[in-house]
């Protein structure tokens, strides 16, 4: 009897372990990916010709940002989009730019509109907001699948555009690859 | 008495099974990485099973192709700027870059196109002679969005925001493919059109050959 019950329990465990192994596997971006992308891009921007050529005496540059344009297969919430760009601007390498490079940061226009709605004020708030440059971010991905194997290459493009001339003054890419095995319905 | 022993045995066996199942289940499920870690990230150059058998270009090949085309294009465009515009700083906007291949997915094409554009803009050769601007619709949208009613007060607003027509050009391009068993040839044709008279001042093809391995 004991032998039988042991055998039954082993079979059950085997089945359960197999079920666990086919747990859904995903190539979606993780929080660690967001951190890697933002840290890397902040470092590259800091070292770019666009910034290294600037001094405290350079003409004042007022930078604003736009939310991420997500053209990838991953679904990003508004919060996640803002998290990615905010992390670039909040990186330790970027914080010292105010004085050393004569750069100011102003509230993004989307956030300003939300703020105005929230405080129910339409006049005079950010009246003198005049950004000279905007940072844009585009997230793309290319997907490859073969059977149960899936690969997604994510490519994030950051670029800074001068306002109002529309001149592209800086751009860079960062790519990362994620793999997964298994179907979403497993 | 005999029945009592039998029932006890059955209960103890069931308890043993239940305990074993609970233990192995926990152990089995814990062996998986928790969701949200970077366990699935691999270096860019890694050839993955998903790519190898997909029948499409590997992402690494796309990146390499974009680097090669951008390097060649930047050298050619820089030479042209010196030759045809007398070394003046010319303003270029990206016009139509169209995917006319038979099998390249739009996402792949846009990925390749944007990397070429970005690498071109980053080239020191190119930046010495050329500055890139957004197209007119995007420039105006950006100006209205960011500056709104105060747009007129911005430095450089108005006439200064329109490029000088004599040194203004559009970079257009098409991408084609030739598909033959085992080999796929992609070629990108780039043309630079001077805005002033519509003359094509530069035209060149760049080829990317892809030999398909596996199925």
Coordinates of C-alpha atoms in Angstrom, one line a residue:
Chain A
X1 CA 0.0 0.0 0.0
X2 CA 2.8 2.4 1.0
X3 CA 4.7 1.5 -2.2
X4 CA 1.6 2.3 -4.3
X5 CA 1.0 5.6 -2.6
X6 CA 4.6 6.6 -3.0
X7 CA 4.4 5.8 -6.7
X8 CA 1.2 7.8 -7.1
X9 CA 2.7 10.7 -5.2
X10 CA 5.8 10.7 -7.4
X11 CA 3.7 10.6 -10.6
X12 CA 1.6 13.5 -9.3
X13 CA 4.7 15.5 -8.4
X14 CA 6.1 14.8 -11.8
X15 CA 3.0 16.1 -13.5
X16 CA 2.9 19.2 -11.3
X17 CA 6.6 19.9 -12.0
X18 CA 6.0 19.6 -15.7
X19 CA 3.1 22.0 -15.4
X20 CA 5.3 24.5 -13.6
X21 CA 8.0 24.3 -16.3
X22 CA 5.5 25.4 -18.9
X23 CA 4.7 28.6 -17.0
X24 CA 4.2 31.5 -19.4
X25 CA 7.5 33.0 -20.4
X26 CA 7.7 36.5 -21.7
X27 CA 10.0 38.9 -23.5
X28 CA 8.4 41.9 -22.0
X29 CA 10.7 44.6 -20.7
X30 CA 11.4 44.4 -17.0
X31 CA 12.1 47.1 -14.4
X32 CA 15.8 46.2 -14.6
X33 CA 15.6 46.9 -18.4
X34 CA 14.2 50.4 -17.7
X35 CA 17.0 51.1 -15.3
X36 CA 19.6 49.9 -17.7
X37 CA 18.3 51.9 -20.6
X38 CA 17.9 55.1 -18.6
X39 CA 21.3 54.8 -17.0
X40 CA 23.1 54.1 -20.2
X41 CA 21.4 56.9 -22.2
X42 CA 22.0 59.4 -19.4
X43 CA 25.7 58.5 -19.5
X44 CA 25.9 58.8 -23.2
X45 CA 24.1 62.1 -23.3
X46 CA 26.5 63.4 -20.6
X47 CA 29.4 62.4 -22.8
X48 CA 28.0 63.6 -26.1
X49 CA 29.5 66.5 -28.1
X50 CA 26.3 68.3 -27.7
X51 CA 26.9 68.6 -23.9
X52 CA 30.6 68.5 -23.6
X53 CA 31.0 71.5 -25.9
X54 CA 28.9 73.6 -23.5
X55 CA 30.2 75.7 -20.6
X56 CA 28.6 77.7 -17.8
X57 CA 28.8 80.7 -20.2
X58 CA 27.0 79.0 -23.1
X59 CA 23.6 80.4 -24.1
X60 CA 20.9 79.2 -21.7
X61 CA 19.3 75.9 -22.8
X62 CA 15.9 75.1 -21.5
X63 CA 15.0 71.4 -21.9
X64 CA 11.7 69.7 -21.8
X65 CA 10.7 66.1 -22.5
X66 CA 8.0 64.2 -24.2
X67 CA 6.6 60.9 -23.1
X68 CA 7.8 57.8 -24.8
X69 CA 6.3 57.0 -28.3
X70 CA 5.8 53.3 -28.0
X71 CA 6.0 51.5 -31.3
X72 CA 7.0 48.2 -29.8
X73 CA 5.0 45.0 -29.2
X74 CA 5.3 45.6 -25.4
X75 CA 2.5 47.4 -23.7
X76 CA 3.6 50.4 -21.6
X77 CA 1.3 52.3 -19.3
X78 CA 1.6 56.1 -19.2
X79 CA 3.4 55.8 -15.8
X80 CA 5.9 53.4 -17.3
X81 CA 6.6 55.7 -20.2
X82 CA 7.2 58.7 -18.0
X83 CA 9.3 56.6 -15.6
X84 CA 11.7 55.8 -18.5
X85 CA 12.3 59.5 -19.5
X86 CA 12.2 60.8 -15.9
X87 CA 14.9 58.4 -15.0
X88 CA 17.2 59.8 -17.7
X89 CA 16.8 63.3 -16.4
X90 CA 17.0 62.3 -12.8
X91 CA 20.2 60.3 -13.3
X92 CA 23.1 61.5 -11.1
X93 CA 25.2 62.3 -14.2
X94 CA 22.5 64.7 -15.3
X95 CA 21.8 66.6 -12.1
X96 CA 24.9 68.7 -12.2
X97 CA 24.2 70.1 -15.7
X98 CA 22.2 73.1 -14.4
X99 CA 25.3 75.1 -13.4
X100 CA 28.1 73.4 -15.2
X101 CA 26.4 73.5 -18.6
X102 CA 23.8 76.3 -18.1
X103 CA 20.9 74.0 -18.7
X104 CA 17.4 74.4 -17.2
X105 CA 14.6 71.9 -17.1
X106 CA 10.9 72.8 -17.5
X107 CA 7.8 70.8 -16.9
X108 CA 6.6 68.7 -19.8
X109 CA 3.6 70.2 -21.6
X110 CA 1.4 67.1 -20.9
X111 CA 2.1 67.4 -17.2
X112 CA 1.5 71.1 -17.2
X113 CA -2.0 70.6 -18.8
X114 CA -2.8 68.0 -16.1
X115 CA -1.6 70.3 -13.4
X116 CA -3.7 73.2 -14.7
X117 CA -6.7 71.0 -14.7
X118 CA -6.0 69.8 -11.2
X119 CA -5.5 73.2 -9.7
X120 CA -8.3 74.7 -11.8
X121 CA -6.1 77.6 -12.9
X122 CA -5.6 78.6 -16.5
X123 CA -4.0 81.9 -16.3
X124 CA -0.4 82.8 -15.5
X125 CA 0.8 79.3 -14.6
X126 CA 4.1 78.7 -16.4
X127 CA 3.5 81.8 -18.5
X128 CA 7.2 82.2 -19.0
X129 CA 7.8 78.5 -19.9
X130 CA 9.8 78.7 -23.1
X131 CA 11.8 75.5 -23.7
X132 CA 14.5 75.8 -26.3
X133 CA 14.9 72.1 -26.8
X134 CA 12.8 69.0 -26.4
X135 CA 13.9 65.4 -25.8
X136 CA 11.9 62.7 -27.6
X137 CA 12.0 59.0 -27.1
X138 CA 10.8 56.3 -29.4
X139 CA 10.7 52.6 -28.4
X140 CA 10.6 50.0 -31.2
X141 CA 11.0 46.3 -31.2
X142 CA 11.5 43.6 -33.8
X143 CA 10.2 40.1 -33.0
X144 CA 11.3 36.7 -34.1
X145 CA 9.5 33.5 -33.4
X146 CA 10.2 29.9 -34.3
X147 CA 8.0 27.3 -32.6
X148 CA 8.0 28.0 -28.9
X149 CA 11.1 30.2 -29.1
X150 CA 10.7 33.9 -29.2
X151 CA 13.2 36.8 -29.4
X152 CA 12.5 40.5 -29.1
X153 CA 15.0 43.1 -29.8
X154 CA 14.1 46.4 -28.2
X155 CA 15.6 49.6 -29.6
X156 CA 15.2 52.9 -27.8
X157 CA 16.0 56.1 -29.6
X158 CA 16.5 59.3 -27.7
X159 CA 16.9 62.6 -29.6
X160 CA 17.0 66.2 -28.7
X161 CA 15.3 68.7 -31.1
X162 CA 15.8 72.5 -31.1
X163 CA 12.6 74.6 -30.9
X164 CA 11.3 76.1 -33.1
X165 CA 13.7 75.3 -35.9
X166 CA 13.3 71.6 -35.6
X167 CA 17.0 71.0 -35.8
X168 CA 18.1 67.6 -34.5
X169 CA 21.0 68.3 -32.2
X170 CA 21.6 64.9 -30.6
X171 CA 20.4 61.4 -30.9
X172 CA 21.4 58.0 -29.7
X173 CA 20.1 54.4 -29.6
X174 CA 20.2 51.7 -27.0
X175 CA 19.2 48.2 -27.8
X176 CA 18.7 45.1 -25.8
X177 CA 17.5 41.6 -26.6
X178 CA 15.2 39.3 -24.6
X179 CA 14.4 35.7 -25.3
X180 CA 11.6 33.4 -24.0
X181 CA 10.4 29.9 -24.6
X182 CA 6.8 28.8 -24.4
X183 CA 3.5 30.0 -25.5
X184 CA 1.5 32.7 -23.8
X185 CA -1.4 30.3 -23.3
X186 CA 0.8 27.7 -21.5
Chain B
X1 CA -10.0 -4.1 14.8
X2 CA -8.8 -5.2 11.4
X3 CA -11.1 -2.6 9.7
X4 CA -9.7 0.1 12.1
X5 CA -6.2 -0.7 11.1
X6 CA -7.1 -0.6 7.4
X7 CA -8.7 2.8 7.7
X8 CA -5.7 4.2 9.7
X9 CA -3.4 2.9 6.9
X10 CA -5.5 4.6 4.2
X11 CA -5.5 7.9 6.2
X12 CA -1.8 7.8 6.8
X13 CA -1.2 7.0 3.1
X14 CA -3.4 9.9 2.0
X15 CA -1.6 12.2 4.4
X16 CA 1.8 11.0 3.1
X17 CA 0.6 11.7 -0.5
X18 CA -0.7 15.1 0.3
X19 CA 2.5 16.1 2.1
X20 CA 4.7 14.8 -0.7
X21 CA 2.6 16.7 -3.3
X22 CA 2.8 19.9 -1.3
X23 CA 6.5 19.6 -0.8
X24 CA 7.4 18.8 -4.4
X25 CA 5.0 21.4 -5.8
X26 CA 6.6 24.1 -3.8
X27 CA 10.1 22.9 -4.8
X28 CA 9.1 22.5 -8.4
X29 CA 7.7 26.0 -8.8
X30 CA 10.4 27.7 -6.8
X31 CA 13.0 26.5 -9.3
X32 CA 11.8 29.1 -11.8
X33 CA 13.1 32.7 -11.8
X34 CA 10.6 35.0 -10.4
X35 CA 8.7 37.2 -12.8
X36 CA 10.3 40.6 -13.4
X37 CA 14.0 39.6 -13.3
X38 CA 16.4 40.1 -16.1
X39 CA 16.8 36.4 -16.6
X40 CA 15.7 36.5 -20.2
X41 CA 18.1 39.3 -21.4
X42 CA 20.9 38.1 -23.6
X43 CA 23.8 40.0 -25.2
X44 CA 22.8 41.7 -28.5
X45 CA 25.2 39.5 -30.5
X46 CA 23.7 36.3 -29.3
X47 CA 22.2 34.1 -31.9
X48 CA 18.9 32.8 -30.5
X49 CA 16.7 29.9 -31.5
X50 CA 13.8 32.2 -32.2
X51 CA 15.9 34.2 -34.7
X52 CA 17.8 31.3 -36.3
X53 CA 14.7 29.5 -37.5
X54 CA 12.4 32.5 -38.1
X55 CA 13.3 32.8 -41.8
X56 CA 13.9 36.6 -41.4
X57 CA 17.0 38.6 -40.9
X58 CA 18.6 38.3 -37.5
X59 CA 18.4 41.5 -35.5
X60 CA 22.2 41.6 -35.3
X61 CA 22.4 41.5 -39.1
X62 CA 20.0 44.4 -39.2
X63 CA 22.1 46.4 -36.8
X64 CA 25.3 45.6 -38.8
X65 CA 23.6 46.5 -42.1
X66 CA 22.5 49.9 -40.7
X67 CA 26.0 50.6 -39.5
X68 CA 27.5 49.8 -42.9
X69 CA 25.0 51.7 -44.9
X70 CA 25.2 54.7 -42.6
X71 CA 29.0 54.9 -42.7
X72 CA 29.1 54.7 -46.5
X73 CA 26.2 57.1 -46.9
X74 CA 27.7 59.7 -44.5
X75 CA 31.0 59.7 -46.4
X76 CA 29.2 60.1 -49.8
X77 CA 26.9 62.8 -48.6
X78 CA 29.8 64.8 -47.0
X79 CA 31.7 64.7 -50.3
X80 CA 28.6 65.8 -52.2
X81 CA 28.0 68.7 -49.7
X82 CA 31.5 70.0 -50.4
X83 CA 31.3 69.5 -54.1
X84 CA 27.8 70.7 -54.9
X85 CA 27.1 73.3 -52.3
X86 CA 30.6 74.8 -52.1
X87 CA 31.2 73.9 -48.5
X88 CA 28.2 75.8 -47.3
X89 CA 26.3 74.4 -44.3
X90 CA 23.3 72.7 -45.9
X91 CA 20.0 71.9 -44.2
X92 CA 18.5 68.5 -44.9
X93 CA 15.2 67.1 -43.9
X94 CA 14.3 63.4 -44.3
X95 CA 11.7 63.0 -47.0
X96 CA 10.1 59.8 -48.1
X97 CA 12.0 56.6 -47.2
X98 CA 9.8 53.8 -48.5
X99 CA 9.8 50.0 -48.0
X100 CA 9.4 48.4 -51.4
X101 CA 10.7 45.0 -50.5
X102 CA 8.6 41.9 -50.8
X103 CA 9.3 40.3 -47.5
X104 CA 10.8 42.7 -45.0
X105 CA 8.3 43.5 -42.2
X106 CA 7.5 47.2 -41.7
X107 CA 8.9 47.0 -38.2
X108 CA 12.2 45.8 -39.5
X109 CA 12.3 48.4 -42.1
X110 CA 11.5 51.2 -39.7
X111 CA 14.1 49.9 -37.3
X112 CA 16.8 49.8 -40.1
X113 CA 15.7 53.2 -41.5
X114 CA 15.8 55.0 -38.1
X115 CA 19.2 53.5 -37.2
X116 CA 20.6 54.7 -40.5
X117 CA 19.2 58.2 -39.9
X118 CA 20.5 58.3 -36.4
X119 CA 24.0 57.1 -37.3
X120 CA 24.0 59.6 -40.2
X121 CA 23.2 62.5 -37.9
X122 CA 25.9 61.3 -35.4
X123 CA 28.6 61.2 -38.1
X124 CA 31.3 63.9 -37.6
X125 CA 31.8 64.1 -41.3
X126 CA 28.2 64.9 -41.9
X127 CA 27.8 67.3 -39.0
X128 CA 30.6 69.5 -40.4
X129 CA 28.6 70.2 -43.5
X130 CA 25.0 69.3 -42.8
X131 CA 22.4 70.0 -40.2
X132 CA 19.2 67.9 -40.0
X133 CA 15.8 69.4 -39.3
X134 CA 12.4 67.9 -38.8
X135 CA 10.0 68.3 -41.7
X136 CA 7.7 71.3 -41.8
X137 CA 4.6 69.7 -40.3
X138 CA 6.6 68.4 -37.4
X139 CA 8.4 71.8 -36.9
X140 CA 5.1 73.6 -36.8
X141 CA 3.5 71.0 -34.5
X142 CA 6.4 71.2 -32.2
X143 CA 6.4 75.0 -32.1
X144 CA 2.6 75.2 -31.5
X145 CA 2.7 72.5 -28.9
X146 CA 5.6 73.7 -26.8
X147 CA 5.3 77.4 -27.2
X148 CA 1.6 77.9 -28.0
X149 CA 0.5 81.5 -27.9
X150 CA 3.9 82.6 -26.8
X151 CA 5.6 81.2 -29.9
X152 CA 6.3 84.6 -31.4
X153 CA 8.4 85.5 -28.4
X154 CA 10.8 82.6 -28.8
X155 CA 14.3 83.2 -30.1
X156 CA 14.6 82.3 -33.7
X157 CA 10.8 82.1 -34.2
X158 CA 9.2 83.3 -37.4
X159 CA 11.4 83.8 -40.5
X160 CA 14.4 82.3 -38.8
X161 CA 12.7 79.0 -38.3
X162 CA 12.4 78.4 -42.1
X163 CA 15.6 77.0 -43.7
X164 CA 17.3 79.0 -46.4
X165 CA 15.9 77.6 -49.7
X166 CA 19.3 77.7 -51.6
X167 CA 20.9 75.4 -49.1
X168 CA 17.9 73.3 -48.3
X169 CA 17.5 69.7 -49.5
X170 CA 15.4 66.6 -49.0
X171 CA 16.9 63.1 -48.5
X172 CA 14.6 60.5 -50.0
X173 CA 15.0 56.8 -50.3
X174 CA 13.5 53.5 -51.3
X175 CA 14.4 50.0 -50.2
X176 CA 14.0 47.1 -52.6
X177 CA 14.7 43.4 -52.4
X178 CA 15.7 40.6 -54.8
X179 CA 14.6 37.2 -53.4
X180 CA 16.2 34.1 -54.7
X181 CA 16.5 30.7 -53.0
X182 CA 19.0 30.9 -50.2
X183 CA 19.9 34.5 -50.8
X184 CA 18.1 37.7 -50.4
X185 CA 19.6 41.0 -51.6
X186 CA 18.3 44.2 -50.2
X187 CA 19.3 47.5 -51.7
X188 CA 18.7 51.0 -50.5
X189 CA 18.5 53.8 -53.0
X190 CA 19.1 57.3 -51.5
X191 CA 18.6 60.5 -53.4
X192 CA 19.2 64.1 -52.3
X193 CA 16.9 66.6 -53.9
X194 CA 17.7 70.3 -53.8
X195 CA 14.6 72.2 -52.7
X196 CA 15.4 75.3 -54.8
X197 CA 15.2 73.7 -58.2
X198 CA 14.2 70.1 -57.6
X199 CA 17.5 68.8 -59.0
X200 CA 18.8 65.5 -57.8
X201 CA 22.2 66.3 -56.6
X202 CA 23.1 62.9 -55.2
X203 CA 21.9 59.4 -55.9
X204 CA 23.4 56.1 -54.8
X205 CA 22.5 52.5 -54.0
X206 CA 23.7 50.6 -51.0
X207 CA 23.5 46.8 -51.0
X208 CA 23.0 44.3 -48.1
X209 CA 23.2 40.6 -49.0
X210 CA 21.7 38.1 -46.7
X211 CA 22.4 34.4 -47.1
X212 CA 19.8 32.4 -45.4
X213 CA 20.9 29.5 -43.3
X214 CA 18.6 26.8 -42.2
X215 CA 15.0 26.6 -43.5

